Structures are given as structure tokens and as C-alpha cells.
Coordinates of C-alpha atoms in Angstrom, one line a residue:
M1 CA 17.2 -46.6 -8.5
P2 CA 14.2 -46.4 -11.2
A3 CA 13.9 -42.9 -12.7
R4 CA 11.2 -40.1 -11.3
P5 CA 8.2 -40.5 -13.5
K6 CA 7.8 -36.8 -15.4
R7 CA 6.1 -34.0 -13.4
Q8 CA 2.6 -33.7 -15.4
P9 CA 1.8 -30.0 -15.9
R10 CA -0.3 -28.7 -12.8
S11 CA -3.1 -26.5 -13.5
S12 CA -1.4 -23.8 -11.6
D13 CA 1.6 -23.4 -14.2
P14 CA -0.6 -20.9 -16.1
V15 CA -1.2 -18.8 -13.0
Q16 CA 2.0 -19.2 -11.5
K17 CA 3.7 -17.7 -14.6
L18 CA 1.3 -14.9 -14.5
V19 CA 2.3 -14.1 -10.7
L20 CA 6.0 -14.5 -12.0
A21 CA 6.0 -12.2 -14.6
S22 CA 3.6 -9.4 -12.4
L23 CA 6.2 -9.6 -9.6
A24 CA 9.2 -9.1 -11.9
E25 CA 7.3 -6.0 -13.7
D26 CA 6.7 -4.6 -10.0
K27 CA 10.2 -5.0 -8.8
A28 CA 9.4 -7.5 -6.0
E29 CA 12.6 -8.9 -4.4
D30 CA 13.5 -12.4 -3.2
V31 CA 10.6 -14.3 -5.3
T32 CA 11.0 -17.7 -3.9
V33 CA 8.0 -20.6 -5.5
I34 CA 7.3 -23.7 -3.1
D35 CA 5.8 -26.3 -4.4
I36 CA 3.2 -27.5 -1.9
A37 CA 1.1 -30.0 -4.6
G38 CA 0.3 -33.1 -2.4
K39 CA 1.4 -31.6 0.9
S40 CA -1.4 -29.2 1.2
T41 CA -5.1 -28.8 0.1
V42 CA -4.5 -25.6 0.2
A43 CA -2.9 -24.8 -3.3
D44 CA -0.3 -26.3 -5.6
S45 CA 2.5 -23.7 -5.2
M46 CA 3.2 -21.1 -2.9
V47 CA 5.0 -17.6 -3.6
V48 CA 6.7 -15.6 -1.4
C49 CA 8.2 -12.2 -1.9
S50 CA 9.4 -8.5 -0.6
G51 CA 8.7 -5.2 -1.4
R52 CA 10.7 -2.5 0.0
S53 CA 8.1 -0.5 1.6
S54 CA 4.2 -0.6 3.4
R55 CA 3.4 1.0 0.0
Q56 CA 6.1 -1.0 -2.6
V57 CA 3.8 -4.4 -0.8
A58 CA 0.5 -3.3 -1.5
A59 CA 1.1 -1.6 -4.8
I60 CA 2.6 -5.3 -6.0
A61 CA -0.5 -7.1 -4.4
D62 CA -2.9 -4.7 -6.3
H63 CA -1.5 -5.1 -9.6
L64 CA -1.3 -8.5 -9.4
A65 CA -5.0 -8.8 -8.4
E66 CA -5.7 -6.6 -11.3
R67 CA -3.8 -8.8 -13.8
L68 CA -5.3 -12.3 -12.4
K69 CA -8.7 -10.8 -13.1
D70 CA -7.7 -9.1 -16.2
N71 CA -6.6 -12.5 -17.7
G72 CA -9.8 -14.2 -16.5
F73 CA -8.7 -15.7 -13.4
K74 CA -11.8 -15.9 -11.1
G75 CA -12.1 -16.1 -7.1
V76 CA -9.1 -13.7 -6.4
R77 CA -9.3 -12.7 -2.9
V78 CA -6.9 -10.2 -1.3
E79 CA -5.9 -9.6 2.5
G80 CA -4.2 -7.3 4.4
K81 CA -3.7 -4.8 1.5
S82 CA -4.4 -1.8 4.4
Q83 CA -1.6 -2.7 6.6
G84 CA 0.7 -3.1 3.9
D85 CA 3.2 -5.4 6.1
W86 CA 1.7 -8.5 4.8
V87 CA -0.5 -9.0 1.7
L88 CA -1.8 -12.3 0.7
V89 CA -3.3 -12.8 -2.8
D90 CA -4.8 -15.9 -3.2
A91 CA -5.6 -16.6 -6.8
G92 CA -6.9 -20.5 -6.0
D93 CA -4.1 -22.8 -6.9
V94 CA -1.3 -20.4 -6.1
I95 CA -0.9 -18.0 -2.7
V96 CA 1.2 -15.4 -2.7
H97 CA 2.7 -13.4 0.0
V98 CA 4.1 -10.3 -0.3
F99 CA 6.2 -9.0 2.7
R100 CA 8.3 -5.8 4.1
P101 CA 11.6 -7.5 4.5
E102 CA 11.3 -7.4 8.5
V103 CA 7.7 -9.4 8.7
R104 CA 9.2 -12.0 6.3
E105 CA 11.8 -12.4 8.6
L106 CA 9.9 -12.7 11.6
Y107 CA 7.2 -15.6 9.8
Q108 CA 9.9 -17.2 7.9
L109 CA 7.3 -18.6 5.4
E110 CA 9.8 -20.5 3.4
R111 CA 11.1 -22.1 6.2
L112 CA 8.0 -23.5 7.5
W113 CA 6.8 -24.9 4.2
S114 CA 10.1 -26.4 3.7
F115 CA 9.5 -30.2 3.2
P116 CA 12.0 -32.9 3.0
E117 CA 11.7 -35.0 0.0
G118 CA 11.6 -37.9 1.5
P119 CA 9.9 -39.3 4.9
A120 CA 10.6 -37.5 7.7
E121 CA 13.3 -39.2 10.1
A122 CA 11.9 -41.1 13.1
K123 CA 13.9 -39.4 16.2
P124 CA 13.7 -41.8 19.4
A125 CA 11.9 -39.7 22.1
R126 CA 14.1 -38.8 25.3
A127 CA 13.1 -39.9 28.6
T128 CA 12.0 -37.4 30.8
R129 CA 12.0 -37.2 34.6
R130 CA 9.4 -36.5 36.4
K131 CA 9.4 -33.8 39.3
K132 CA 8.1 -35.3 42.5
A133 CA 5.4 -33.7 44.2
P134 CA 5.9 -31.3 46.8
A135 CA 5.4 -32.8 50.4
P136 CA 2.2 -31.8 51.8
A137 CA 2.5 -29.1 54.5
D138 CA 1.4 -29.5 57.7
D139 CA -1.7 -27.4 58.9
E140 CA 0.0 -25.8 61.4
A141 CA 3.9 -25.2 62.3
G142 CA 5.3 -26.8 65.5
D143 CA 1.8 -28.6 66.5
T144 CA 2.8 -31.4 68.3
D145 CA 0.8 -34.1 69.8
T146 CA 0.6 -34.4 73.7

């Protein structure tokens, strides 16, 4: 089996390093990085993490957006901060989802965006039975032809 080519550094690497440092500083929990390069045109990677409360979720996202802007990353957008259940920070090549734990469990983004490394295995389709159409009803019950 031939050796895999070494991955070239992506443009998202400096952004991702800053994102991870900011999340660590604000004590975000269960930080997961999902590589979506080549699987989505939206971004190169997605970071999913949790905060213990709505207030912490909003603060984590707010601090992250400020740090990104202070470090020269332009066009940073934040969605959902007012509710504090699920805040999305769009930093271009890196998208960050900050959740309350209950909301994260509900949406399960890690599971949704987990892709197998190889091509998906095709499964044969199951034969389905068609239901018979109901017999047409008579216009009048007990009608006789005499």
C-alpha cells in the first residue's frame, strides 16, 4: 500500500490555533475538531464545544470573536448569541459551534459530520411490498339490480 501524501498546511491552521487557544482560556468543555476539508465548501474545519450555561456559551463566543478580530481576522460573524443555547462563530475557514450540553446532545453535530475515510459501502436495496389499493366502495349499500 503506497504511503499517504503528507498533508499540506491549510489556511485555516492559524485560525484554528487561535480558536483552540481562546476556547481553552475560556474553559470550554469537550472541544472537538472535525476536519471537513474536501467534504464541504463551507469551511476546512469545524470546532464543536460546550459551555456549562447560556451565559458561559455567549461569553465564550463573544471572547472568541473579539480575539479573532484583534488578531486581524476579518469578516467574523456570530449567530445565536442572544439565546445562548447554540452560538455559531464563522471565522471563514473555521466554523465554531458553542453549545449548552443539552442542546449539543440533541443536535449531535459530531455524528452528523463524521465521515468514513473511504468511500461509503453500498448496501443493496430491500424489496418493498406495495399495499393493495382498497376495493372501490359501492355507491349504495344493499343496492340490487332488479
